[in-house]
Coordinates of C-alpha atoms in Angstrom, one line a residue:
Chain A
M20 CA -34.4 -4.9 15.2
F21 CA -32.1 -6.5 12.6
H22 CA -31.4 -3.2 11.0
S23 CA -30.5 -1.4 14.2
L24 CA -28.2 -4.3 15.1
S25 CA -26.5 -4.4 11.7
G26 CA -26.1 -0.6 11.8
L27 CA -24.5 -0.9 15.2
F28 CA -22.2 -3.6 13.9
I29 CA -21.1 -1.4 11.0
V30 CA -20.4 1.5 13.3
L31 CA -18.3 -0.9 15.5
K32 CA -16.3 -2.0 12.4
G33 CA -15.7 1.7 11.6
I34 CA -14.3 2.2 15.0
T35 CA -11.9 -0.7 14.5
S36 CA -10.6 0.9 11.3
L37 CA -10.2 4.2 13.1
V38 CA -8.3 2.6 16.0
L39 CA -6.0 0.9 13.4
V40 CA -5.3 4.2 11.7
F41 CA -4.6 5.7 15.1
Y42 CA -2.2 2.9 16.1
G43 CA -0.6 2.7 12.7
Y44 CA 0.2 6.4 12.9
R45 CA 1.5 5.9 16.4
L46 CA 3.8 3.1 15.3
L47 CA 5.3 5.3 12.5
E48 CA 5.9 8.1 15.0
I49 CA 7.3 5.9 17.7
F50 CA 9.8 4.3 15.3
S51 CA 11.3 7.7 14.5
Q52 CA 11.7 8.3 18.2
G53 CA 13.5 5.1 19.3
K54 CA 13.8 1.5 18.5
R55 CA 13.2 0.1 22.0
Q56 CA 9.8 1.7 22.3
Y57 CA 9.0 0.4 18.8
E58 CA 9.9 -3.1 19.8
K59 CA 7.6 -2.9 22.8
E60 CA 4.8 -1.8 20.5
L61 CA 5.5 -4.6 18.1
L62 CA 5.2 -7.2 20.9
L63 CA 2.0 -5.5 22.0
C64 CA 0.6 -5.9 18.5
F65 CA 1.6 -9.6 18.5
F66 CA -0.1 -10.3 21.8
T67 CA -3.2 -8.4 20.7
C68 CA -3.4 -10.8 17.7
L69 CA -3.0 -13.8 20.0
L70 CA -5.6 -12.5 22.3
S71 CA -8.1 -11.7 19.6
Q72 CA -7.5 -15.0 17.9
G73 CA -7.7 -16.8 21.3
I74 CA -11.0 -15.3 22.2
C75 CA -12.5 -16.4 18.9
Y76 CA -11.0 -19.9 19.2
V77 CA -12.3 -20.4 22.7
L78 CA -15.8 -19.2 21.7
Q79 CA -15.9 -21.5 18.7
N80 CA -14.3 -24.6 20.2
G81 CA -14.9 -24.3 23.9
V82 CA -12.2 -24.8 26.5
H83 CA -10.2 -28.1 26.8
I84 CA -6.8 -28.7 28.1
S85 CA -4.9 -31.0 25.8
I86 CA -1.9 -30.9 23.5
R87 CA -4.1 -31.3 20.4
Y88 CA -6.2 -28.3 21.4
C89 CA -3.1 -26.1 21.8
Y90 CA -1.6 -27.4 18.6
R91 CA -4.8 -26.5 16.7
Y92 CA -4.8 -23.1 18.2
V93 CA -1.2 -22.5 17.0
R94 CA -2.1 -23.7 13.6
T95 CA -5.0 -21.3 13.4
V96 CA -2.8 -18.5 14.5
L97 CA -0.4 -19.3 11.7
A98 CA -3.1 -19.9 9.1
G99 CA -4.9 -16.6 9.6
P100 CA -7.6 -14.8 11.6
L101 CA -10.8 -16.6 12.7
S102 CA -13.0 -13.5 12.6
D103 CA -13.2 -10.2 10.8
S104 CA -12.1 -8.2 13.8
A105 CA -9.1 -10.5 14.4
S106 CA -8.1 -9.9 10.8
R107 CA -7.7 -6.2 11.5
W108 CA -5.2 -6.9 14.3
Y109 CA -3.4 -9.2 11.9
E110 CA -3.2 -6.4 9.5
L111 CA -1.8 -4.1 12.2
L112 CA 0.8 -6.6 13.2
I113 CA 2.0 -7.0 9.6
F114 CA 2.0 -3.3 9.2
A115 CA 4.0 -3.0 12.4
L116 CA 6.6 -5.4 11.0
F117 CA 7.1 -3.3 7.9
V118 CA 7.2 0.1 9.7
P119 CA 11.0 0.4 9.6
F120 CA 10.9 0.1 5.8
L121 CA 8.0 2.4 5.4
S122 CA 9.7 4.9 7.6
C123 CA 12.6 4.9 5.2
M124 CA 10.2 5.9 2.4
L125 CA 8.3 8.5 4.3
V126 CA 11.4 10.2 5.7
H127 CA 12.6 10.9 2.1
L128 CA 9.4 12.2 0.7
N129 CA 9.4 15.9 0.0
E130 CA 6.2 18.0 0.1
K131 CA 5.4 17.3 -3.6
M132 CA 5.9 13.6 -3.3
K133 CA 3.8 13.5 -0.1
R134 CA 0.9 15.1 -2.0
S135 CA 1.4 12.7 -4.9
L136 CA 1.3 9.7 -2.6
L137 CA -1.9 11.0 -0.9
F138 CA -3.4 11.6 -4.4
V139 CA -2.5 8.0 -5.5
I140 CA -3.9 6.4 -2.4
L141 CA -7.2 8.4 -2.5
G142 CA -7.3 8.1 -6.3
Y143 CA -7.2 4.3 -6.0
F144 CA -10.0 4.3 -3.4
T145 CA -12.0 6.5 -5.8
F146 CA -11.3 4.2 -8.6
F147 CA -12.7 1.3 -6.6
T148 CA -15.8 3.3 -5.7
I149 CA -16.4 4.0 -9.4
E150 CA -15.9 0.3 -10.1
I151 CA -18.6 -0.5 -7.5
F152 CA -21.1 2.0 -8.9
G153 CA -20.3 1.7 -12.5
N154 CA -20.4 -2.1 -12.5
I155 CA -16.9 -2.2 -13.8
T156 CA -14.5 -5.0 -12.9
I157 CA -10.9 -4.0 -13.5
K158 CA -9.0 -5.2 -10.5
I159 CA -5.4 -3.9 -10.6
A160 CA -3.4 -6.6 -8.9
C161 CA -0.4 -6.1 -6.6
Y162 CA -1.1 -2.5 -5.8
P163 CA 0.4 -2.2 -2.3
F164 CA -1.3 0.7 -0.6
L165 CA -4.7 -0.9 -0.1
N166 CA -6.4 -2.2 3.0
I167 CA -5.5 -0.6 6.2
W168 CA -2.1 0.4 4.7
G169 CA -3.8 3.0 2.5
Y170 CA -5.8 4.4 5.5
I171 CA -2.7 4.6 7.8
L172 CA -0.4 6.2 5.2
A173 CA -3.2 8.6 4.1
G174 CA -3.7 9.5 7.8
W175 CA 0.0 10.1 8.3
L176 CA 0.3 12.2 5.1
L177 CA -2.7 14.3 6.1
L178 CA -1.0 15.3 9.3
H179 CA 2.4 15.8 7.7
I180 CA 1.5 17.9 4.7
A181 CA 1.6 21.7 5.2
W182 CA -2.0 22.6 4.1
T183 CA -3.0 26.1 3.2
R184 CA -6.2 27.6 4.8
K185 CA -8.1 27.1 1.5
E186 CA -7.1 23.5 1.3
K187 CA -8.2 22.9 4.9
T188 CA -11.6 24.5 4.2
A189 CA -12.0 22.3 1.0
G190 CA -11.1 19.3 3.0
I191 CA -13.7 20.0 5.7
I192 CA -16.4 20.5 3.0
C193 CA -15.3 17.1 1.4
W194 CA -15.5 15.5 4.8
I195 CA -19.0 16.8 5.5
L196 CA -20.2 15.8 2.0
S197 CA -18.8 12.3 2.5
I198 CA -20.7 11.9 5.8
V199 CA -23.9 13.1 4.1
I200 CA -23.4 10.7 1.1
L201 CA -22.7 7.8 3.5
E202 CA -25.8 8.4 5.5
L203 CA -28.0 8.9 2.5
E204 CA -26.6 5.8 0.9
Y205 CA -27.2 3.8 4.0
F206 CA -30.8 5.1 4.5
C207 CA -31.8 4.7 0.9
Y208 CA -30.2 1.3 0.3
P209 CA -29.8 -0.4 3.8
D210 CA -29.5 -3.8 2.2
A211 CA -27.1 -2.9 -0.5
S212 CA -25.1 -0.3 1.4
Q213 CA -21.5 0.2 0.5
M214 CA -20.7 1.5 4.0
E215 CA -19.2 -1.8 4.9
D216 CA -16.9 -1.8 1.9
F217 CA -13.4 -0.9 3.1
Y218 CA -12.5 0.6 -0.3
F219 CA -15.4 3.0 -0.4
I220 CA -13.9 6.4 -0.8
F221 CA -16.6 8.2 1.2
K222 CA -16.0 5.8 4.2
C223 CA -12.2 6.4 3.8
I224 CA -12.6 10.2 3.9
T225 CA -15.1 10.1 6.8
M226 CA -12.6 8.0 8.9
L227 CA -9.7 10.1 7.9
G228 CA -11.6 13.3 8.8
I229 CA -12.4 11.9 12.2
F230 CA -8.8 10.9 12.7
C231 CA -7.6 14.3 11.8
L232 CA -10.0 16.0 14.2
L233 CA -8.9 13.7 17.0
C234 CA -5.2 13.9 16.4
G235 CA -4.9 17.4 15.0
K236 CA -3.2 18.9 18.0
R237 CA -2.6 15.9 20.2
R238 CA 0.3 13.5 20.0
P239 CA -1.1 10.0 19.6
E240 CA 2.3 8.4 20.3
K241 CA 1.9 9.7 23.9
E242 CA -1.5 8.2 24.4
I243 CA -2.1 5.4 26.8
T244 CA -2.3 2.1 25.0
I245 CA -5.7 0.3 25.1
L246 CA -5.1 -1.9 22.1
P247 CA -5.5 -5.3 23.8
V248 CA -8.7 -4.2 25.6
L249 CA -10.2 -3.0 22.4
A250 CA -9.2 -6.2 20.6
G251 CA -11.0 -8.2 23.3
I252 CA -14.2 -6.1 23.3
V253 CA -14.5 -6.1 19.5
A254 CA -13.8 -9.9 19.2
L255 CA -16.5 -10.6 21.8
V256 CA -19.0 -8.2 20.2
E257 CA -18.4 -9.7 16.8
V258 CA -18.8 -13.3 17.9
F259 CA -22.0 -12.6 19.9
I260 CA -23.7 -10.4 17.2
Chain B
M6 CA 23.1 2.2 -6.2
I7 CA 24.0 0.4 -9.4
V8 CA 26.3 -2.5 -9.2
E9 CA 28.8 -2.4 -12.1
R10 CA 29.5 -5.6 -13.9
K11 CA 31.0 -6.6 -17.2
G12 CA 28.5 -7.0 -20.0
Y13 CA 26.0 -5.2 -17.7
Q14 CA 23.2 -4.2 -19.9
T15 CA 23.6 -7.1 -22.4
S16 CA 23.1 -9.8 -19.8
Y17 CA 19.8 -8.2 -18.8
G18 CA 18.8 -8.0 -22.4
L19 CA 19.6 -11.6 -22.8
L20 CA 17.4 -12.4 -19.9
R21 CA 14.5 -10.5 -21.4
I22 CA 14.9 -12.5 -24.6
L23 CA 15.0 -15.8 -22.7
A24 CA 11.9 -14.8 -20.7
C25 CA 10.1 -14.0 -23.9
I26 CA 11.0 -17.4 -25.5
L27 CA 9.9 -19.2 -22.3
V28 CA 6.5 -17.3 -22.5
I29 CA 5.9 -18.6 -26.0
I30 CA 6.9 -22.2 -25.2
H31 CA 4.7 -22.0 -22.1
H32 CA 1.7 -20.9 -24.1
F33 CA 2.3 -23.3 -27.0
D34 CA 2.8 -26.5 -25.0
A35 CA -0.9 -26.8 -24.4
V36 CA -1.5 -26.8 -28.2
V37 CA 0.8 -29.8 -28.9
L38 CA -0.3 -31.7 -25.9
D39 CA -1.7 -35.2 -26.5
A40 CA -2.3 -38.3 -24.5
S41 CA 1.2 -39.7 -25.0
C42 CA 3.0 -36.7 -23.4
Q43 CA 0.8 -35.4 -20.7
Q44 CA 3.3 -35.8 -17.9
G45 CA 6.2 -34.6 -19.9
M46 CA 4.3 -31.5 -21.0
A47 CA 3.3 -30.9 -17.5
V48 CA 7.0 -30.7 -16.5
V49 CA 7.7 -28.4 -19.4
D50 CA 4.8 -26.2 -18.5
N51 CA 5.9 -26.1 -14.9
L52 CA 9.5 -25.2 -15.7
T53 CA 8.7 -22.6 -18.3
M54 CA 6.3 -20.9 -15.9
V55 CA 9.3 -18.9 -14.5
N56 CA 8.8 -16.5 -17.5
N57 CA 6.5 -14.0 -15.9
G58 CA 8.6 -14.0 -12.7
L59 CA 11.7 -13.1 -14.8
F60 CA 9.9 -10.2 -16.5
F61 CA 8.7 -8.8 -13.2
M62 CA 12.1 -9.1 -11.6
L63 CA 13.7 -7.2 -14.4
S64 CA 10.9 -4.5 -14.3
G65 CA 11.4 -4.2 -10.6
K66 CA 15.2 -3.9 -10.9
F67 CA 15.1 -1.1 -13.5
A68 CA 12.1 0.8 -12.1
L69 CA 13.4 1.1 -8.6
E70 CA 17.0 2.1 -9.5
Y71 CA 16.2 5.4 -11.1
F72 CA 13.5 8.1 -10.7
D73 CA 13.8 11.7 -11.6
G74 CA 11.2 13.0 -9.1
N75 CA 8.4 13.8 -11.6
V76 CA 5.5 11.5 -10.8
S77 CA 3.1 12.6 -13.5
A78 CA 5.8 12.3 -16.3
Y79 CA 6.7 8.9 -14.9
Y80 CA 3.1 7.7 -15.1
C81 CA 2.6 9.2 -18.5
K82 CA 5.6 7.5 -19.9
R83 CA 4.5 4.1 -18.6
F84 CA 1.0 4.6 -19.9
V85 CA 2.2 5.4 -23.4
K86 CA 4.8 2.7 -23.5
I87 CA 2.9 -0.1 -21.8
V88 CA -0.9 0.4 -21.7
V89 CA -1.5 1.9 -25.1
P90 CA 0.3 -0.9 -27.2
Y91 CA -1.3 -3.5 -25.0
L92 CA -4.8 -2.1 -25.6
V93 CA -4.3 -2.0 -29.4
I94 CA -3.1 -5.6 -29.6
N95 CA -5.6 -6.8 -27.1
C96 CA -8.4 -5.2 -29.2
M97 CA -7.0 -6.9 -32.3
I98 CA -6.9 -10.3 -30.7
N99 CA -10.5 -9.9 -29.6
M100 CA -11.6 -8.8 -33.1
M101 CA -9.8 -11.8 -34.5
Q102 CA -12.0 -13.9 -32.2
G103 CA -15.1 -12.3 -33.6
Y104 CA -15.9 -9.4 -31.3
T105 CA -16.6 -5.9 -32.4
I106 CA -14.9 -2.8 -30.8
T107 CA -17.9 -2.0 -28.8
E108 CA -18.1 -5.6 -27.5
Y109 CA -14.4 -5.4 -26.7
I110 CA -14.8 -2.2 -24.6
S111 CA -17.7 -3.9 -22.8
R112 CA -15.6 -7.0 -22.2
L113 CA -12.8 -4.8 -20.9
R114 CA -15.1 -3.0 -18.6
H115 CA -16.4 -6.1 -17.1
G116 CA -13.1 -7.8 -16.6
E117 CA -13.7 -10.5 -19.2
V118 CA -10.4 -9.8 -21.0
Y119 CA -8.4 -10.0 -17.8
D120 CA -4.8 -10.0 -18.7
W121 CA -3.4 -10.3 -15.2
F122 CA 0.2 -9.4 -16.1
V123 CA -0.7 -5.9 -17.3
Y124 CA -2.7 -5.2 -14.2
A125 CA 0.2 -6.5 -12.1
V126 CA 2.6 -4.2 -13.9
I127 CA 0.2 -1.2 -13.5
G128 CA -0.2 -1.9 -9.8
F129 CA 3.6 -2.0 -9.3
Y130 CA 4.3 1.1 -11.4
L131 CA 1.7 3.1 -9.5
A132 CA 3.8 2.6 -6.4
A133 CA 7.3 2.4 -7.9
P134 CA 8.2 6.1 -7.5
F135 CA 7.5 5.9 -3.8
F136 CA 9.3 2.6 -3.4
Y137 CA 12.3 4.3 -5.0
Y138 CA 12.4 6.6 -2.0
M139 CA 12.1 3.6 0.3
F140 CA 15.3 2.0 -1.0
Y141 CA 17.0 5.3 -1.8
D142 CA 19.1 5.5 1.3
M143 CA 18.4 2.1 2.9
K144 CA 21.3 0.3 4.4
E145 CA 22.3 -3.0 3.0
K146 CA 21.4 -4.9 6.1
Y147 CA 17.9 -3.5 6.0
K148 CA 17.6 -4.5 2.4
L149 CA 18.6 -8.0 3.3
L150 CA 16.1 -8.0 6.2
F151 CA 13.4 -6.8 3.8
L152 CA 14.3 -9.6 1.3
L153 CA 14.3 -12.1 4.1
S154 CA 10.8 -11.0 5.3
I155 CA 9.4 -11.5 1.8
V156 CA 11.0 -14.9 1.5
V157 CA 9.8 -16.0 5.0
Y158 CA 6.3 -15.0 4.1
I159 CA 6.4 -17.0 0.9
V160 CA 7.8 -20.0 2.7
M161 CA 5.0 -19.7 5.3
N162 CA 2.5 -19.5 2.4
T163 CA 4.0 -22.6 0.7
V164 CA 3.9 -24.6 4.0
N165 CA 0.3 -23.6 4.6
E166 CA -0.7 -24.6 1.0
Y167 CA 1.0 -27.9 1.6
F168 CA -0.9 -28.6 4.8
G169 CA -4.2 -27.4 3.2
N170 CA -4.5 -24.3 5.4
V171 CA -5.8 -21.0 4.0
F172 CA -2.9 -18.7 4.7
Y173 CA -3.7 -15.1 5.5
T174 CA -2.0 -13.1 2.8
A175 CA -4.3 -10.1 2.2
A176 CA -2.7 -7.9 4.8
N177 CA 0.8 -8.0 3.4
P178 CA 1.1 -5.7 0.4
F179 CA 4.7 -6.9 -0.3
F180 CA 3.3 -10.3 -1.3
D181 CA 1.7 -11.6 -4.4
T182 CA 3.2 -10.6 -7.7
L183 CA 4.7 -7.5 -6.1
S184 CA 7.3 -9.7 -4.4
F185 CA 8.8 -10.6 -7.7
F186 CA 9.4 -7.0 -8.6
L187 CA 11.0 -6.3 -5.2
I188 CA 13.1 -9.5 -5.1
G189 CA 14.4 -8.5 -8.6
Y190 CA 15.6 -5.2 -7.3
L191 CA 16.9 -6.4 -3.9
I192 CA 18.8 -9.4 -5.3
D193 CA 20.6 -7.1 -7.6
N194 CA 21.3 -4.4 -5.2
I195 CA 22.6 -6.3 -2.2
V196 CA 26.2 -6.5 -3.1
S197 CA 27.1 -9.1 -0.4
L198 CA 24.8 -11.6 -2.1
K199 CA 27.0 -11.7 -5.2
R200 CA 29.3 -14.2 -3.6
Y201 CA 26.4 -16.7 -3.1
K202 CA 25.7 -16.9 -6.8
W203 CA 26.3 -20.7 -6.9
Y204 CA 24.1 -21.2 -3.8
F205 CA 21.3 -19.5 -5.6
A206 CA 21.9 -21.7 -8.7
G207 CA 21.9 -24.8 -6.5
A208 CA 18.7 -23.8 -4.7
G209 CA 17.1 -23.2 -8.1
I210 CA 18.1 -26.6 -9.4
A211 CA 16.8 -28.2 -6.2
A212 CA 13.5 -26.3 -6.5
A213 CA 13.2 -27.4 -10.1
C214 CA 13.7 -31.1 -9.0
V215 CA 11.2 -30.7 -6.2
S216 CA 8.5 -29.1 -8.5
T217 CA 9.2 -31.7 -11.2
Y218 CA 8.8 -34.5 -8.7
E219 CA 5.6 -32.9 -7.4
T220 CA 4.3 -32.6 -11.0
L221 CA 5.0 -36.2 -11.8
Y222 CA 4.2 -38.0 -8.6
L223 CA 2.1 -35.8 -6.3
P224 CA -0.6 -34.2 -8.6
G225 CA -2.9 -33.7 -5.6
V226 CA -0.5 -31.7 -3.5
N227 CA 1.4 -29.8 -6.1
T228 CA 2.4 -26.7 -4.3
S229 CA 4.6 -25.6 -7.2
L230 CA 1.6 -25.0 -9.3
Y231 CA 0.6 -22.1 -7.0
G232 CA 1.9 -18.8 -8.4
L233 CA 3.7 -17.9 -5.3
C234 CA 5.5 -20.8 -3.8
I235 CA 9.1 -20.8 -2.8
T236 CA 10.1 -23.3 -5.5
R237 CA 8.9 -20.9 -8.2
I238 CA 10.8 -18.0 -6.6
C239 CA 14.0 -20.1 -6.2
M240 CA 13.8 -21.1 -9.9
C241 CA 13.3 -17.5 -11.1
V242 CA 16.1 -16.2 -8.9
A243 CA 18.5 -18.9 -10.1
V244 CA 17.9 -18.1 -13.8
Y245 CA 18.1 -14.4 -13.0
V246 CA 21.4 -14.7 -11.2
L247 CA 23.0 -17.1 -13.6
V248 CA 22.2 -15.0 -16.7
C249 CA 22.6 -11.5 -15.2
W250 CA 25.6 -12.1 -13.2
S251 CA 27.5 -14.0 -15.8
N252 CA 30.7 -12.6 -17.2
S253 CA 30.7 -14.7 -20.3
R254 CA 33.1 -13.6 -23.1
I255 CA 30.3 -14.0 -25.7
I256 CA 28.5 -11.1 -24.0
Q257 CA 31.6 -8.9 -24.3
D258 CA 31.4 -9.1 -28.1
K259 CA 30.2 -5.8 -29.5
N260 CA 28.2 -7.3 -32.4
I261 CA 26.4 -9.7 -30.1
Q262 CA 25.7 -6.8 -27.7
K263 CA 24.1 -4.8 -30.6
I264 CA 21.9 -7.8 -31.6
V265 CA 20.9 -8.6 -28.1
K266 CA 20.0 -4.9 -27.4
R267 CA 17.9 -4.7 -30.5
L268 CA 16.0 -7.9 -29.8
A269 CA 15.6 -7.1 -26.1
D270 CA 14.0 -3.8 -27.0
L271 CA 11.4 -5.7 -28.9
T272 CA 10.5 -8.2 -26.2
Y273 CA 7.5 -6.4 -24.8
Y274 CA 6.1 -6.1 -28.2
V275 CA 6.8 -9.8 -28.9
Y276 CA 5.1 -10.6 -25.6
L277 CA 2.0 -8.7 -26.9
V278 CA 1.9 -9.9 -30.5
H279 CA 2.7 -13.6 -30.0
G280 CA -1.0 -14.3 -29.2
L281 CA -1.9 -12.9 -32.7
V282 CA 0.6 -15.3 -34.3
Q283 CA -0.1 -18.3 -32.1
E284 CA -3.8 -18.6 -32.5
P285 CA -4.0 -18.9 -36.3
Y286 CA -0.8 -20.9 -36.3
A287 CA -2.3 -23.5 -33.9
A288 CA -5.6 -23.5 -35.9
S289 CA -3.7 -24.2 -39.2
H290 CA -2.1 -27.4 -37.7
S291 CA 1.1 -26.6 -39.7
Y292 CA 3.2 -27.5 -36.7
I293 CA 2.4 -31.2 -37.1
I294 CA 5.6 -32.1 -38.8
S295 CA 6.5 -35.0 -36.6
K296 CA 4.8 -37.6 -34.4
N297 CA 7.0 -36.6 -31.5
P298 CA 5.2 -33.9 -29.5
Y299 CA 8.5 -32.4 -28.2
I300 CA 9.8 -31.9 -31.8
R301 CA 6.5 -30.3 -32.6
L302 CA 6.8 -28.1 -29.6
A303 CA 10.3 -27.0 -30.5
A304 CA 9.6 -26.4 -34.2
G305 CA 6.3 -24.7 -33.6
S306 CA 7.8 -22.4 -30.8
L307 CA 10.7 -21.5 -33.1
E308 CA 8.3 -20.5 -35.9
I309 CA 6.1 -18.5 -33.6
I310 CA 9.2 -16.7 -32.1
A311 CA 10.5 -15.8 -35.5
V312 CA 7.2 -14.5 -36.8
S313 CA 6.5 -12.7 -33.6
F314 CA 9.8 -10.9 -33.6
V315 CA 9.2 -9.7 -37.2
L316 CA 5.7 -8.5 -36.4
A317 CA 7.0 -6.9 -33.2
Y318 CA 9.6 -5.0 -35.2
F319 CA 7.0 -3.5 -37.4
Y320 CA 4.6 -2.9 -34.5
E321 CA 7.3 -1.0 -32.6
R322 CA 8.2 1.0 -35.7
I323 CA 4.5 1.9 -36.4
T324 CA 3.9 2.8 -32.7
R325 CA 7.0 5.1 -32.7
M326 CA 5.8 6.7 -36.0
I327 CA 2.3 7.3 -34.7
Y328 CA 3.7 8.9 -31.5
K329 CA 5.9 11.1 -33.5
I330 CA 3.0 12.3 -35.7
A331 CA 0.6 12.6 -32.9
G332 CA 2.9 14.5 -30.6
K333 CA 4.8 16.4 -33.2
K334 CA 7.9 14.5 -31.9
R335 CA 7.2 15.8 -28.4
I336 CA 6.0 12.6 -26.8
W337 CA 8.7 10.4 -28.2
G338 CA 11.4 13.0 -27.5
R339 CA 10.2 13.2 -23.9
L340 CA 10.2 9.4 -23.6
K341 CA 13.8 9.3 -24.9
S342 CA 15.0 12.0 -22.6
N343 CA 13.3 10.2 -19.6

């Protein structure tokens, strides 16, 4: 019972990452189309954070109507997320704030530089995976393309690099292999599974593969926004589980 | 965009030397510390802690102003110039402490010789070629906005530290040590900021006063002791601006320019070797020439600085020679051309 619940929880967490990659990509594309639309999206991200944080706050503290209660809520909003899922929306909000600057970078990258950046991002996730398995502790501080930033930028790059047919085939094989390794790893070591680890390269490739399959021919910037609804559902599920 | 100023390179060299001296004083003050000077040394310790910030700001400024488009050559150059000399010296320091090479490698693997500054520099240089493109064509108002966003985040962090909140920092990659690198570049490349030089200086002095007050009277809530508080940033920026934006006549002198350039080129090696000098020097107690701990600090630091510069000179020469032999002059030639 416990295992099936925790497995479900991990799957839910994976979906959150995927949604973030999707929306991060969407933000980058929307910014290049127009600032007004981008500002709307930024506000949406902000309210998503407030909602997610609000749900966690209410579930933890109950409902009261007082100035002190509201003040505490504002303080928790400023201090940081109350739950793991809320932290993802915080990450998206901060990413959204820096989209104009990142856009300046991505616009100027030529094909070679795009490939280099993707290589650096995935290389760093690989390095982390080697650290986990090799029992090595060399944490390179202040590397910026970690967390969801690495995922989003890698997702954007995957869709903006002109891949050859051979490279596409190799990518699909890598993706299938990653899924197999993830599953094997989870079934063999359910208690010590690295599936939850955000920096796990196989998880990263699996998520990015799904992202590419979903967004390959569609235009995510045109999709209907369901961000606040997702935030609410994930926050509720996380608190109850 | 490079902002032209009189005595341009020399002032940056001067700042590197100053940062290097501050590092040595900062590391040596714990050695001369005794019961009679705890508070005074805490102030010295706090004020000299700007050293790393200055180094990072200078690295950021130079790394983000020029990039030739070749990522692998860029990484290779940094690896040869930064990581290899560091590993050699680090290994020597560990062997001096009684570890064998095998033990050193094992310690390195398990993060037991965690020299945070090297990891911070590596982390930054990994991303620097891409950041170059971020700022390549960025309008000045966007640069200013970017600088403000970093500063606001640091202010929020400081306020949260003050009130005992755990501020959420993990999601912002332009935070932590990276902010020093970026601030160094941005401060120098936003031309309109030049006219506010004295405001920066004032803010730095005010920050130094606040952090000194905190050190002396509020030991429990000393936010200035956190690596990334606004007082530390203000102090670093003030020193940076005052030294680098100065048009002093002394800097115009060609002989002084030559000396500063030569010494500045050695600063990274001094940074590395000063540990080799300081440990035996502290153990020998030869710095105890006076009862006054501040005189001991000044005299001891001076001696370490002098010996470190001499050692660094030879170390740099040997490194250069080895690269020449190993690469049949190719590696060093490539480094020079880059």
